[in-house]
Amino acid sequence: MSMNTQGRPTGIGSTGTAASGSALLPNEPLLFEIGDTEHSGVDLPDVTIGTDRLGGFARQTPLDLAGLTEPEAMRHYVRLSRLNHSIDSGMYPLGSCTMKHNPRLNEKMARLAGFSDIHPLQPVSTVQGALELMEQLSHWLMTLTNTAAVALSPKAGAHGELLGMMAIKAAQEAKGEAHRRIVLVPESAHGTNPATAAFLGYTVKPVPAREDGTVDVQAVQDALSPEVAAIMLTNPNTCGLFEPQVIEIAKAVHEAGAFFYCDGANFNAIMGVVRPGDLGIDAMHINLHKTFSTPHGGGGPGAGPVVLSEALAPFAPVPFVRQGETGLELVEHQQDAALGRVTAFHGQMGMYVRALTYMLSHGGDGLAQAAQDAVLNANYIKARLQHAFSVPFNDYPTMHEALFDDSFLEGTGVTTLDFAKALIDEGFHPMTMYFPLVVHGAMLIEPTESESKQTLDRFCDVMEELAADAKAGNTERFTAAPLKAPRRRLDETRAARQPVLKWERAPELPKAAE
Amino acid sequence: MRYLPHSEAERSEMLAAIGADTINALFSAVPAKALKTFDLGLPAHQPEFLVEAHMRALAAKNHTGSDGPFFIGAGAYRHHVPATVDHLIQRSEWLTAYTPYQPEISQGTLQMLFEFQTQVAKITGMDVANASLYDGSTGTAEAVLMARRLTKRNKVVLSGGLHPHYRDVVRAYLKDDADLECLAASPEGQGDILDHIDEQTAAIVIQTPDFYGHLRNLKTAADAAHAKGALLIVVITEVVSLGLLEAPGALGADIVVAEGQSIGNALNFGGPYLGLMATRREFIRQMPGRLCGETVDADGNRGFVLTLSTREQHIRREKATSNICTNSGLCALAFSIHMALLGEAGFTRLARLNHANACKLANALSAVTGIEVLNRSFFNEMTIRTAQPAAALVERLAARGILGGVPVSRVEPSEPGVENLIVLAATELTTDSDIAALCGALAEELA
């Protein structure tokens, strides 16, 4: 079957108009199959100009770029949008990813011209409101974490992690301890943690987890040496557990002359309830998009401010805001010990607006309530499902996510993946599967605080029913799933073995012999 | 609290089902001394209208692009975004979707990314593009690291025309790396990077139009780099220029990095922006970031998935090509919709309009006594030398309600001889009266 069809419009797929049996759930052709190089949805005058100012570099090769008129574009993108699940269309119990309600007030505020239509290099006298906003956001973040400084500029959580570890590296070098080349990373860490450490040239040394899913202070002590630069610990960890020995771990790390980097991806479980600075962390990134509800947009943008302890504050990157004599100032150039700049301009201003709007809406009291409700919801799911599913770690209450494993599927012929796909047919986004890696066949469920009891009950009912069905041997429901999604299961192996990463115009077919 | 659905009765009911007496019982793993028993001193929750009033008050303190004549570029450009773009990206199914880890229910995002990759490959003239990076500056640092992996060489040379922030980001990523050579700023468009290429060079990095607005000869650079086995990384901060200028891919570029903000995305005081990266087919396994690929589903229907993820941190952990675990999905969507609305006809017209306005600006500035336009070639941005110190002059223009460009000393404070230089840009939004207002004000200030 030819995938690349010229002209427009095209019928795609073996079943004609709709793969999933509904004419309202369309098979949408590619933009390049419906548009052409003549049509445009933007009215612009076609000026004639000389090209002598272009230095001889005027374009010779054609763009071959498809265009759509405005009504065609509306239909194309509205029709495509309907092929997506989203938090506004249903629950997203995706562990470790925190899909909570995105208030539209945040969007409305981010679109105020005073925030969206200002340039990062305008004279600072003309952007005092923007600098004030950055200062207010910094105040909230430092207060919630009890830390000495914050670097707002990182573009995403993983970028913040990189910056935090850069600050640690710079601090170690400033102390004359550049020989510290090892970073301790618990086995349960996010993949970004070892990738970040390796990216900066560190050797990654794993720290094993205890039977109960937490990190043992003794194991950390055993791994510490004069060569260790830092530990990267997630708290609450990826098993959904608060590390009970975190204060002792911080103490041991500091006594060994190392720093404590905390992966703050799960800060939403403790915001307003526990201040990471009180636990002894030196640096922690905060995913504004997870904790403070900025939209994920199908893959980003994120925003990953990093809070820093007194010891690391001098190594914060530029830019930052400070009070000057005539107003707020923006420090944009490298200080003596600072590590420089990790992104052009000042970071994700659009996300700062959304996050501060969310913070002000909740207030300090509401953020604490949100964390408590997130924890309540996760424990409620755990309580409701632990009879039908197996819980690998049960010594502590879970935090904002409930972890199960797939041992209940043993001998049923249903895999964890099959189970997840069956959940799609029931109208839910699947939970996170096979992560954290420390648990075989992990199923990680994060309801967040914005799900009602009614929704949680319906989700648990479906989960119980699916578990019973799997155990009863009704495997077809699982292996064939999803049946009610815009696509059936996709061939990922084929995509990786023969990568097709862009649309190509089909070669002109030779004319049939006359 | 309007975002939290539980009533107190429901909370009690749920705690009872869990078997916990209080909510604090669920925090029992937290050491007692760390559990909050104090007032954080943060304000309490507020109704929507009060929050809105607070944010509006902050916004009102800023001078916006539409408040007066506007000529600032230097890596972020003020273009018109069609209303359709912003309407569409606010649809719930785009705005509140997550990373497309479950492809069967994420085909909207995935097909859009496939179309986006195709658009980026077409405008850059490259074989393949990824699904976007954070922005142009971090993308440049990633391209440098990618070139090192590909060539197994270490030396990298950054041209003096590279955006100073981009250079600083590469420096931070390669901190204290003796193999990084940053050439002196070249406001006059001089400085020959070609003399710095040798057998140890992994890549040279050239921006065009460069930070000062000059167009650079990519073909010559590509030939010189390739002759020594090095790669050419091309950086573009004004992606609209590709509507009028030859594609880097047609001139021999190996990796193209661009800031995509100009298409579909507002200025936003510096972010969120959109990093574009495109390269040659044989390099895809060393390209950082997400990739979307075409495949078929169990019924044989065309569909899309994230692919080649064996390069990524969630599979390879410490052996990953980068630590990046996201992309700028929503910004990529805005770019893709705007680009689809433009199409070839609109994109070309947009570029012509930008260049035409810049030509008018250059001509008008040249006629002002005390101003010299340094550029022989440019797209929509240029550097002027002023008879008086630039930073103070730009401040005086701002006091008159005119945002008249970026003094070079703001971004290159340690570079000698730039005190009297200003970088200015025109776009399709620049009007004849804006240009007249700027030139009139400059003439008065410089008189």
mmCIF file of C-alpha atoms in Angstrom, chain A residues 1 3 12-14 19 28-33 37 40-42 44 46 49 53-54 57-61 63-68 70 73-74 76-77 80-81 83-88 92 94 97 99 102-104 108-109 111-123 125-130 132-133 136 140 143 155-156 158-159 166 173 189 192 194-196 198-199 242 244 247 269 272-273 275 279 295-301 332-333 341-350 357 360-366 369 372-373 375 377 379-380 397 399 421 424 429-430 433 437 449-451 453 482 486-491 495-496 500-504, chain B residues 1-6 11 13-15 17-18 23 25-31 33-34 36 38 40 42-46 48 52 54-56 58-59 61-66 70 72-74 76 78 84 86-88 90-100 102-109 111 114-115 117-119 121-123 126-127 134-135 137-138 145 165 168-169 172-173 176 215 217 242 244-247 266-272 281 285 290 292-303 305 307-308 313 317-318 323 325-327 329-330 336-337 340-346 349-350 352-353 355-356 362-363 377-378 395 403 406 410-411 413:
data_model
loop_
_atom_site.group_PDB
_atom_site.id
_atom_site.type_symbol
_atom_site.label_atom_id
_atom_site.label_comp_id
_atom_site.label_asym_id
_atom_site.label_seq_id
_atom_site.Cartn_x
_atom_site.Cartn_y
_atom_site.Cartn_z
ATOM 1 C CA MET A 1 0.000 0.000 0.000
ATOM 2 C CA MET A 3 1.528 5.755 2.013
ATOM 3 C CA ILE A 12 -6.218 6.731 3.464
ATOM 4 C CA GLY A 13 -6.244 3.329 5.062
ATOM 5 C CA SER A 14 -7.741 0.060 4.083
ATOM 6 C CA ALA A 19 -10.509 3.320 10.568
ATOM 7 C CA GLU A 28 -7.148 13.093 8.426
ATOM 8 C CA PRO A 29 -4.853 13.335 5.412
ATOM 9 C CA LEU A 30 -1.486 14.968 5.846
ATOM 10 C CA LEU A 31 -1.182 18.702 5.365
ATOM 11 C CA PHE A 32 0.921 18.048 2.288
ATOM 12 C CA GLU A 33 -1.817 15.908 0.790
ATOM 13 C CA THR A 37 2.160 25.768 -2.845
ATOM 14 C CA SER A 40 -2.390 30.577 1.623
ATOM 15 C CA GLY A 41 -4.415 31.439 4.708
ATOM 16 C CA VAL A 42 -2.634 34.732 5.310
ATOM 17 C CA LEU A 44 0.017 39.667 2.716
ATOM 18 C CA ASP A 46 3.320 40.801 -2.570
ATOM 19 C CA ILE A 49 11.975 44.387 -4.025
ATOM 20 C CA ARG A 53 20.929 43.758 -0.425
ATOM 21 C CA LEU A 54 20.847 39.952 -0.064
ATOM 22 C CA PHE A 57 22.290 34.578 -1.295
ATOM 23 C CA ALA A 58 18.724 34.740 -2.606
ATOM 24 C CA ARG A 59 16.918 31.409 -2.595
ATOM 25 C CA GLN A 60 17.234 29.336 -5.754
ATOM 26 C CA THR A 61 15.838 25.993 -4.555
ATOM 27 C CA LEU A 63 10.479 25.427 -0.805
ATOM 28 C CA ASP A 64 7.718 23.037 -1.865
ATOM 29 C CA LEU A 65 5.727 24.088 1.197
ATOM 30 C CA ALA A 66 2.031 23.228 1.365
ATOM 31 C CA GLY A 67 -0.408 25.990 2.295
ATOM 32 C CA LEU A 68 -4.057 25.960 3.407
ATOM 33 C CA GLU A 70 -8.019 29.615 6.792
ATOM 34 C CA ALA A 73 -6.587 25.000 8.225
ATOM 35 C CA MET A 74 -9.301 25.212 10.906
ATOM 36 C CA HIS A 76 -7.339 20.174 9.499
ATOM 37 C CA TYR A 77 -6.216 21.093 13.015
ATOM 38 C CA LEU A 80 -6.425 16.293 14.157
ATOM 39 C CA SER A 81 -7.056 17.523 17.689
ATOM 40 C CA LEU A 83 -7.473 12.189 17.699
ATOM 41 C CA ASN A 84 -5.863 13.154 21.029
ATOM 42 C CA HIS A 85 -6.705 12.207 24.577
ATOM 43 C CA SER A 86 -6.242 15.152 26.951
ATOM 44 C CA ILE A 87 -6.742 15.982 30.615
ATOM 45 C CA ASP A 88 -9.795 18.029 29.650
ATOM 46 C CA TYR A 92 -4.738 10.772 32.903
ATOM 47 C CA LEU A 94 0.014 8.653 34.354
ATOM 48 C CA CYS A 97 3.981 12.771 34.931
ATOM 49 C CA MET A 99 -1.468 15.563 34.673
ATOM 50 C CA ASN A 102 -4.958 23.420 33.714
ATOM 51 C CA PRO A 103 -6.949 26.489 34.815
ATOM 52 C CA ARG A 104 -7.854 28.725 31.891
ATOM 53 C CA LYS A 108 -5.777 34.257 29.805
ATOM 54 C CA MET A 109 -3.159 35.986 31.961
ATOM 55 C CA ARG A 111 -1.827 36.246 26.840
ATOM 56 C CA LEU A 112 -2.031 39.761 28.295
ATOM 57 C CA ALA A 113 -0.016 41.938 25.935
ATOM 58 C CA GLY A 114 1.940 43.205 28.945
ATOM 59 C CA PHE A 115 3.460 39.729 29.243
ATOM 60 C CA SER A 116 3.266 38.234 25.749
ATOM 61 C CA ASP A 117 4.158 41.266 23.629
ATOM 62 C CA ILE A 118 7.346 42.354 25.372
ATOM 63 C CA HIS A 119 10.861 41.715 24.139
ATOM 64 C CA PRO A 120 13.547 40.189 26.384
ATOM 65 C CA LEU A 121 16.045 42.892 25.400
ATOM 66 C CA GLN A 122 13.820 45.938 25.889
ATOM 67 C CA PRO A 123 15.305 48.549 28.224
ATOM 68 C CA SER A 125 12.953 50.505 32.595
ATOM 69 C CA THR A 126 10.162 49.407 30.221
ATOM 70 C CA VAL A 127 9.625 45.934 31.755
ATOM 71 C CA GLN A 128 9.426 46.616 35.482
ATOM 72 C CA GLY A 129 6.189 44.627 35.762
ATOM 73 C CA ALA A 130 7.811 41.567 34.204
ATOM 74 C CA GLU A 132 8.383 42.190 39.494
ATOM 75 C CA LEU A 133 6.562 39.066 38.388
ATOM 76 C CA GLN A 136 7.282 37.365 43.121
ATOM 77 C CA TRP A 140 7.000 31.856 46.309
ATOM 78 C CA THR A 143 9.412 30.241 50.555
ATOM 79 C CA LYS A 155 13.636 25.554 30.043
ATOM 80 C CA ALA A 156 12.441 22.203 31.406
ATOM 81 C CA ALA A 158 15.836 18.006 32.686
ATOM 82 C CA HIS A 159 17.398 21.359 31.804
ATOM 83 C CA MET A 166 26.543 22.407 36.730
ATOM 84 C CA GLU A 173 35.877 23.232 41.403
ATOM 85 C CA ALA A 189 15.935 7.393 39.604
ATOM 86 C CA THR A 192 17.377 11.960 33.176
ATOM 87 C CA PRO A 194 22.151 9.403 35.177
ATOM 88 C CA ALA A 195 22.022 11.072 31.736
ATOM 89 C CA THR A 196 22.623 14.483 33.334
ATOM 90 C CA ALA A 198 27.154 11.508 32.506
ATOM 91 C CA PHE A 199 26.569 14.576 30.314
ATOM 92 C CA PHE A 242 8.788 9.756 50.912
ATOM 93 C CA PRO A 244 12.156 8.471 55.597
ATOM 94 C CA ILE A 247 17.714 14.019 56.644
ATOM 95 C CA ALA A 269 3.127 15.818 46.720
ATOM 96 C CA GLY A 272 3.196 23.708 51.383
ATOM 97 C CA VAL A 273 3.579 20.667 53.642
ATOM 98 C CA ARG A 275 10.083 22.402 52.738
ATOM 99 C CA LEU A 279 15.631 18.259 54.652
ATOM 100 C CA PRO A 295 -0.104 23.053 30.250
ATOM 101 C CA HIS A 296 1.925 20.201 28.812
ATOM 102 C CA GLY A 297 0.900 20.870 25.243
ATOM 103 C CA GLY A 298 1.565 17.369 23.909
ATOM 104 C CA GLY A 299 5.225 17.484 24.888
ATOM 105 C CA GLY A 300 6.054 20.857 26.316
ATOM 106 C CA PRO A 301 7.122 23.570 26.796
ATOM 107 C CA GLU A 332 22.682 39.519 32.688
ATOM 108 C CA HIS A 333 26.407 38.907 32.820
ATOM 109 C CA ARG A 341 24.133 31.285 31.050
ATOM 110 C CA VAL A 342 22.144 28.160 30.217
ATOM 111 C CA THR A 343 19.702 29.712 27.763
ATOM 112 C CA ALA A 344 19.321 32.843 25.695
ATOM 113 C CA PHE A 345 17.235 35.546 27.392
ATOM 114 C CA HIS A 346 15.407 34.911 30.680
ATOM 115 C CA GLY A 347 13.719 31.517 30.490
ATOM 116 C CA GLN A 348 10.054 30.598 30.169
ATOM 117 C CA MET A 349 8.297 33.858 31.052
ATOM 118 C CA GLY A 350 4.993 32.545 29.679
ATOM 119 C CA THR A 357 -1.408 32.863 38.629
ATOM 120 C CA LEU A 360 -2.096 33.203 43.831
ATOM 121 C CA SER A 361 -5.340 31.377 43.069
ATOM 122 C CA HIS A 362 -4.516 28.634 45.582
ATOM 123 C CA GLY A 363 -2.650 30.696 48.119
ATOM 124 C CA GLY A 364 -0.291 29.057 50.595
ATOM 125 C CA ASP A 365 -3.277 27.306 52.205
ATOM 126 C CA GLY A 366 -4.587 25.975 48.912
ATOM 127 C CA GLN A 369 -4.504 21.397 50.495
ATOM 128 C CA GLN A 372 -2.782 16.726 50.712
ATOM 129 C CA ASP A 373 -5.579 15.906 48.277
ATOM 130 C CA VAL A 375 -1.772 12.190 48.545
ATOM 131 C CA ASN A 377 -6.342 10.389 46.197
ATOM 132 C CA ASN A 379 -3.835 6.377 48.948
ATOM 133 C CA TYR A 380 -7.520 5.986 48.192
ATOM 134 C CA PRO A 397 1.585 5.253 53.026
ATOM 135 C CA MET A 399 2.536 9.818 48.513
ATOM 136 C CA LYS A 421 -4.297 -0.744 26.129
ATOM 137 C CA ILE A 424 -7.964 2.971 26.609
ATOM 138 C CA HIS A 429 -5.356 7.148 29.541
ATOM 139 C CA PRO A 430 -3.197 4.211 30.681
ATOM 140 C CA MET A 433 4.001 0.947 32.862
ATOM 141 C CA LEU A 437 12.629 -0.063 36.808
ATOM 142 C CA GLU A 449 -5.626 16.400 43.352
ATOM 143 C CA SER A 450 -7.973 17.546 40.606
ATOM 144 C CA GLU A 451 -9.841 14.224 40.262
ATOM 145 C CA LYS A 453 -14.039 10.916 44.288
ATOM 146 C CA PRO A 482 -7.473 -0.840 21.776
ATOM 147 C CA PRO A 486 -8.438 6.321 16.491
ATOM 148 C CA ARG A 487 -5.776 3.681 15.791
ATOM 149 C CA ARG A 488 -5.236 0.056 16.682
ATOM 150 C CA ARG A 489 -1.838 -0.937 18.037
ATOM 151 C CA LEU A 490 0.961 0.645 16.044
ATOM 152 C CA ASP A 491 3.999 -1.124 14.681
ATOM 153 C CA ALA A 495 8.998 2.738 12.614
ATOM 154 C CA ALA A 496 12.430 2.217 14.162
ATOM 155 C CA VAL A 500 10.186 7.548 7.837
ATOM 156 C CA LEU A 501 10.555 10.942 9.500
ATOM 157 C CA LYS A 502 9.046 13.223 6.894
ATOM 158 C CA TRP A 503 6.565 13.212 4.060
ATOM 159 C CA GLU A 504 8.027 12.692 0.609
ATOM 160 C CA MET B 1 -11.020 26.193 46.556
ATOM 161 C CA ARG B 2 -12.269 26.163 43.007
ATOM 162 C CA TYR B 3 -9.765 23.697 41.553
ATOM 163 C CA LEU B 4 -10.181 21.038 44.256
ATOM 164 C CA PRO B 5 -13.259 18.825 43.883
ATOM 165 C CA HIS B 6 -13.527 17.179 47.346
ATOM 166 C CA ARG B 11 -12.294 13.627 52.416
ATOM 167 C CA GLU B 13 -15.068 9.147 53.732
ATOM 168 C CA MET B 14 -11.877 8.542 51.775
ATOM 169 C CA LEU B 15 -9.676 8.633 54.868
ATOM 170 C CA ALA B 17 -11.668 3.818 53.384
ATOM 171 C CA ILE B 18 -7.890 4.107 53.664
ATOM 172 C CA ILE B 23 -4.457 13.470 56.554
ATOM 173 C CA ALA B 25 -1.238 10.043 59.052
ATOM 174 C CA LEU B 26 -0.549 9.758 55.322
ATOM 175 C CA PHE B 27 2.611 11.805 55.781
ATOM 176 C CA SER B 28 3.968 9.456 58.455
ATOM 177 C CA ALA B 29 7.193 8.798 56.519
ATOM 178 C CA VAL B 30 8.101 12.476 56.792
ATOM 179 C CA PRO B 31 10.411 13.087 59.776
ATOM 180 C CA LYS B 33 10.604 17.907 62.536
ATOM 181 C CA ALA B 34 10.192 18.481 58.783
ATOM 182 C CA LYS B 36 4.846 21.761 58.401
ATOM 183 C CA PHE B 38 4.285 26.677 60.885
ATOM 184 C CA LEU B 40 4.597 29.783 55.517
ATOM 185 C CA LEU B 42 2.230 33.220 51.960
ATOM 186 C CA PRO B 43 -1.062 34.895 51.069
ATOM 187 C CA ALA B 44 -4.246 32.825 51.261
ATOM 188 C CA HIS B 45 -6.248 31.750 48.219
ATOM 189 C CA GLN B 46 -8.100 34.433 46.278
ATOM 190 C CA GLU B 48 -10.447 34.679 40.293
ATOM 191 C CA GLU B 52 -6.722 38.649 37.541
ATOM 192 C CA HIS B 54 -3.108 41.493 40.410
ATOM 193 C CA MET B 55 -1.723 40.081 37.164
ATOM 194 C CA ARG B 56 -3.215 42.892 35.085
ATOM 195 C CA LEU B 58 1.824 43.789 36.746
ATOM 196 C CA ALA B 59 1.228 43.557 33.001
ATOM 197 C CA LYS B 61 3.692 48.247 34.096
ATOM 198 C CA ASN B 62 5.320 46.986 30.899
ATOM 199 C CA HIS B 63 5.686 48.840 27.605
ATOM 200 C CA THR B 64 4.345 46.460 24.965
ATOM 201 C CA GLY B 65 5.265 46.095 21.337
ATOM 202 C CA SER B 66 2.094 47.801 20.170
ATOM 203 C CA PHE B 70 9.337 48.905 17.808
ATOM 204 C CA ILE B 72 14.108 45.217 18.597
ATOM 205 C CA GLY B 73 15.330 41.910 17.181
ATOM 206 C CA ALA B 74 18.618 40.335 18.248
ATOM 207 C CA ALA B 76 13.604 37.357 19.081
ATOM 208 C CA ARG B 78 7.951 40.675 16.682
ATOM 209 C CA THR B 84 -6.420 31.197 14.032
ATOM 210 C CA ASP B 86 -3.781 31.080 19.000
ATOM 211 C CA HIS B 87 -7.346 29.850 18.846
ATOM 212 C CA LEU B 88 -6.320 26.399 17.686
ATOM 213 C CA GLN B 90 -5.896 26.634 23.014
ATOM 214 C CA ARG B 91 -8.147 23.742 22.103
ATOM 215 C CA SER B 92 -8.174 21.351 25.038
ATOM 216 C CA GLU B 93 -7.007 18.386 22.992
ATOM 217 C CA TRP B 94 -3.779 20.182 22.083
ATOM 218 C CA LEU B 95 -3.245 22.281 25.182
ATOM 219 C CA THR B 96 -3.854 19.672 27.853
ATOM 220 C CA ALA B 97 -2.468 16.555 26.186
ATOM 221 C CA TYR B 98 0.713 14.948 27.487
ATOM 222 C CA THR B 99 3.712 13.537 25.656
ATOM 223 C CA PRO B 100 2.328 11.038 23.107
ATOM 224 C CA GLN B 102 0.228 6.096 23.959
ATOM 225 C CA PRO B 103 0.225 6.586 20.196
ATOM 226 C CA GLU B 104 -3.247 5.114 19.601
ATOM 227 C CA ILE B 105 -4.841 8.061 21.440
ATOM 228 C CA SER B 106 -2.262 10.698 20.495
ATOM 229 C CA GLN B 107 -2.444 10.674 16.720
ATOM 230 C CA GLY B 108 -3.293 14.372 16.596
ATOM 231 C CA THR B 109 -0.057 15.384 18.284
ATOM 232 C CA GLN B 111 0.700 13.608 12.957
ATOM 233 C CA PHE B 114 5.393 14.541 11.548
ATOM 234 C CA GLU B 115 4.100 17.487 9.536
ATOM 235 C CA GLN B 117 9.362 17.768 10.962
ATOM 236 C CA THR B 118 8.572 17.849 7.242
ATOM 237 C CA GLN B 119 8.099 21.626 7.242
ATOM 238 C CA ALA B 121 13.243 19.821 6.736
ATOM 239 C CA LYS B 122 11.800 21.663 3.726
ATOM 240 C CA ILE B 123 12.634 25.218 4.795
ATOM 241 C CA MET B 126 17.841 19.160 5.093
ATOM 242 C CA ASP B 127 16.916 15.460 5.010
ATOM 243 C CA TYR B 134 13.904 24.027 23.989
ATOM 244 C CA ASP B 135 15.144 26.955 21.896
ATOM 245 C CA SER B 137 20.489 28.637 22.021
ATOM 246 C CA THR B 138 20.337 25.266 23.772
ATOM 247 C CA LEU B 145 27.939 18.050 21.201
ATOM 248 C CA HIS B 165 23.860 34.521 24.371
ATOM 249 C CA ASP B 168 27.561 31.850 26.342
ATOM 250 C CA VAL B 169 25.232 28.840 26.449
ATOM 251 C CA ALA B 172 28.386 26.857 29.895
ATOM 252 C CA TYR B 173 27.670 23.441 28.373
ATOM 253 C CA ASP B 176 36.484 25.118 30.744
ATOM 254 C CA LEU B 215 24.540 37.457 5.561
ATOM 255 C CA ASN B 217 28.679 32.728 2.835
ATOM 256 C CA LEU B 242 14.504 31.216 4.928
ATOM 257 C CA LEU B 244 14.013 34.573 0.825
ATOM 258 C CA LEU B 245 17.491 33.160 1.393
ATOM 259 C CA GLU B 246 18.963 29.978 -0.002
ATOM 260 C CA ALA B 247 18.411 26.913 2.198
ATOM 261 C CA ALA B 266 4.808 35.634 20.578
ATOM 262 C CA LEU B 267 7.814 37.418 22.085
ATOM 263 C CA ASN B 268 6.871 36.347 25.626
ATOM 264 C CA PHE B 269 9.825 38.217 27.146
ATOM 265 C CA GLY B 270 12.170 35.453 25.999
ATOM 266 C CA GLY B 271 10.232 32.222 26.313
ATOM 267 C CA PRO B 272 8.778 29.745 25.741
ATOM 268 C CA ARG B 281 19.846 11.363 7.085
ATOM 269 C CA ARG B 285 20.940 8.354 15.430
ATOM 270 C CA ARG B 290 12.288 13.435 20.064
ATOM 271 C CA CYS B 292 8.148 11.136 15.227
ATOM 272 C CA GLY B 293 7.991 8.428 12.569
ATOM 273 C CA GLU B 294 5.380 6.975 10.235
ATOM 274 C CA THR B 295 4.207 3.382 10.596
ATOM 275 C CA VAL B 296 1.049 1.290 10.329
ATOM 276 C CA ASP B 297 -1.389 -0.058 12.904
ATOM 277 C CA ALA B 298 -2.743 -3.566 13.327
ATOM 278 C CA ASP B 299 -5.354 -2.870 10.631
ATOM 279 C CA GLY B 300 -2.763 -1.583 8.174
ATOM 280 C CA ASN B 301 -3.770 2.042 8.558
ATOM 281 C CA ARG B 302 -1.164 4.749 8.485
ATOM 282 C CA GLY B 303 -0.244 6.049 11.917
ATOM 283 C CA VAL B 305 4.714 6.990 16.787
ATOM 284 C CA THR B 307 10.625 6.496 17.354
ATOM 285 C CA LEU B 308 14.375 5.793 17.580
ATOM 286 C CA GLN B 313 17.631 9.018 28.429
ATOM 287 C CA ARG B 317 20.195 6.448 30.874
ATOM 288 C CA GLU B 318 23.853 7.476 31.259
ATOM 289 C CA ASN B 323 19.480 14.440 28.954
ATOM 290 C CA CYS B 325 13.269 14.372 27.853
ATOM 291 C CA THR B 326 10.731 16.703 26.294
ATOM 292 C CA ASN B 327 10.183 18.976 23.327
ATOM 293 C CA GLY B 329 5.210 20.593 21.658
ATOM 294 C CA LEU B 330 2.780 23.491 21.894
ATOM 295 C CA SER B 336 3.249 24.324 12.225
ATOM 296 C CA ILE B 337 -0.199 25.924 12.043
ATOM 297 C CA ALA B 340 0.494 25.798 7.081
ATOM 298 C CA LEU B 341 -1.484 29.028 6.867
ATOM 299 C CA LEU B 342 1.396 30.749 5.118
ATOM 300 C CA GLY B 343 2.308 27.949 2.749
ATOM 301 C CA GLU B 344 4.987 28.576 0.174
ATOM 302 C CA ALA B 345 3.211 31.622 -1.248
ATOM 303 C CA GLY B 346 2.658 33.275 2.134
ATOM 304 C CA ARG B 349 5.637 37.050 0.708
ATOM 305 C CA LEU B 350 6.242 37.403 4.457
ATOM 306 C CA ARG B 352 9.856 39.770 1.074
ATOM 307 C CA LEU B 353 7.805 42.139 3.195
ATOM 308 C CA HIS B 355 13.211 42.554 3.741
ATOM 309 C CA ALA B 356 11.423 45.429 2.002
ATOM 310 C CA ALA B 362 18.315 51.150 6.245
ATOM 311 C CA ASN B 363 17.773 53.893 3.690
ATOM 312 C CA SER B 377 23.966 42.801 3.106
ATOM 313 C CA PHE B 378 21.094 42.036 5.466
ATOM 314 C CA GLU B 395 17.145 54.805 26.858
ATOM 315 C CA LEU B 403 11.936 50.909 21.355
ATOM 316 C CA VAL B 406 19.489 46.731 21.278
ATOM 317 C CA ARG B 410 24.157 45.174 26.594
ATOM 318 C CA VAL B 411 24.963 41.704 25.235
ATOM 319 C CA PRO B 413 29.779 44.262 27.738
#
